[in-house]
GROMACS .gro file of C-alpha atoms in nm:
model
   80
    1UNK     CA    1  -0.011  -0.017  -0.028
    2UNK     CA    2   0.104   0.286  -0.130
    3UNK     CA    3  -0.124   0.581   0.026
    4UNK     CA    4  -0.481   0.590   0.272
    5UNK     CA    5  -0.759   0.798   0.228
    6UNK     CA    6  -0.958   0.850   0.528
    7UNK     CA    7  -1.378   0.883   0.499
    8UNK     CA    8  -1.640   0.989   0.677
    9UNK     CA    9  -2.017   0.887   0.648
   10UNK     CA   10  -2.269   1.105   0.772
   11UNK     CA   11  -2.614   0.970   0.876
   12UNK     CA   12  -2.763   1.183   0.532
   13UNK     CA   13  -2.501   0.942   0.373
   14UNK     CA   14  -2.214   1.192   0.261
   15UNK     CA   15  -1.878   1.105   0.233
   16UNK     CA   16  -1.614   1.365   0.444
   17UNK     CA   17  -1.284   1.311   0.294
   18UNK     CA   18  -1.099   1.370   0.647
   19UNK     CA   19  -0.703   1.238   0.543
   20UNK     CA   20  -0.464   1.170   0.282
   21UNK     CA   21  -0.196   1.032   0.368
   22UNK     CA   22   0.190   0.874   0.228
   23UNK     CA   23   0.322   0.838   0.520
   24UNK     CA   24   0.371   0.887   0.891
   25UNK     CA   25   0.100   1.114   1.082
   26UNK     CA   26  -0.183   1.381   1.022
   27UNK     CA   27  -0.371   1.536   1.314
   28UNK     CA   28  -0.648   1.815   1.190
   29UNK     CA   29  -0.819   1.934   1.595
   30UNK     CA   30  -0.996   1.558   1.754
   31UNK     CA   31  -0.863   1.311   1.443
   32UNK     CA   32  -0.514   1.204   1.365
   33UNK     CA   33  -0.435   0.969   1.089
   34UNK     CA   34  -0.155   0.714   1.121
   35UNK     CA   35   0.032   0.478   0.789
   36UNK     CA   36   0.294   0.225   0.815
   37UNK     CA   37   0.388   0.087   0.488
   38UNK     CA   38   0.620  -0.157   0.587
   39UNK     CA   39   0.327  -0.333   0.753
   40UNK     CA   40   0.030  -0.305   0.608
   41UNK     CA   41  -0.173  -0.107   0.762
   42UNK     CA   42  -0.335   0.295   0.910
   43UNK     CA   43  -0.512   0.373   1.191
   44UNK     CA   44  -0.752   0.622   1.267
   45UNK     CA   45  -0.825   0.855   1.616
   46UNK     CA   46  -1.071   1.058   1.777
   47UNK     CA   47  -1.000   1.194   2.099
   48UNK     CA   48  -1.220   1.317   2.372
   49UNK     CA   49  -1.540   1.172   2.090
   50UNK     CA   50  -1.897   1.305   2.115
   51UNK     CA   51  -2.211   1.267   1.913
   52UNK     CA   52  -2.154   1.429   1.633
   53UNK     CA   53  -1.824   1.224   1.618
   54UNK     CA   54  -2.134   0.890   1.562
   55UNK     CA   55  -2.066   0.770   1.199
   56UNK     CA   56  -1.967   0.551   0.947
   57UNK     CA   57  -1.592   0.597   0.891
   58UNK     CA   58  -1.412   0.440   0.553
   59UNK     CA   59  -1.109   0.408   0.364
   60UNK     CA   60  -0.928   0.343   0.096
   61UNK     CA   61  -0.584   0.152  -0.023
   62UNK     CA   62  -0.356   0.304  -0.276
   63UNK     CA   63  -0.191   0.014  -0.384
   64UNK     CA   64   0.118  -0.067  -0.539
   65UNK     CA   65   0.145  -0.181  -0.876
   66UNK     CA   66   0.334  -0.254  -1.192
   67UNK     CA   67   0.109  -0.183  -1.486
   68UNK     CA   68   0.135  -0.494  -1.613
   69UNK     CA   69  -0.084  -0.674  -1.281
   70UNK     CA   70  -0.279  -0.344  -1.192
   71UNK     CA   71  -0.441  -0.151  -1.503
   72UNK     CA   72  -0.743   0.089  -1.409
   73UNK     CA   73  -0.811  -0.056  -1.803
   74UNK     CA   74  -0.789  -0.364  -2.069
   75UNK     CA   75  -0.496  -0.354  -2.260
   76UNK     CA   76  -0.611  -0.347  -2.584
   77UNK     CA   77  -0.600  -0.670  -2.794
   78UNK     CA   78  -0.284  -0.814  -3.025
   79UNK     CA   79  -0.385  -0.810  -3.460
   80UNK     CA   80  -0.279  -1.097  -3.625
   0.00000   0.00000   0.00000
């Protein structure tokens, strides 16, 4: 994994981007996110949680891969 993005989905189902983190630690007010690329994990911390923090939290991971192993595009067919 090369980076992680953290989102909060609030009760009206909107996704709010909290962090995009590629290394180390980031902090915004009471929220803190860490990433450990070597051991393949990320954590989200909420300090002094409040009722308005009630939500669903998601993370999205950017995987590290080669062009042959991962691609968003279909490979063109070879014409014979």
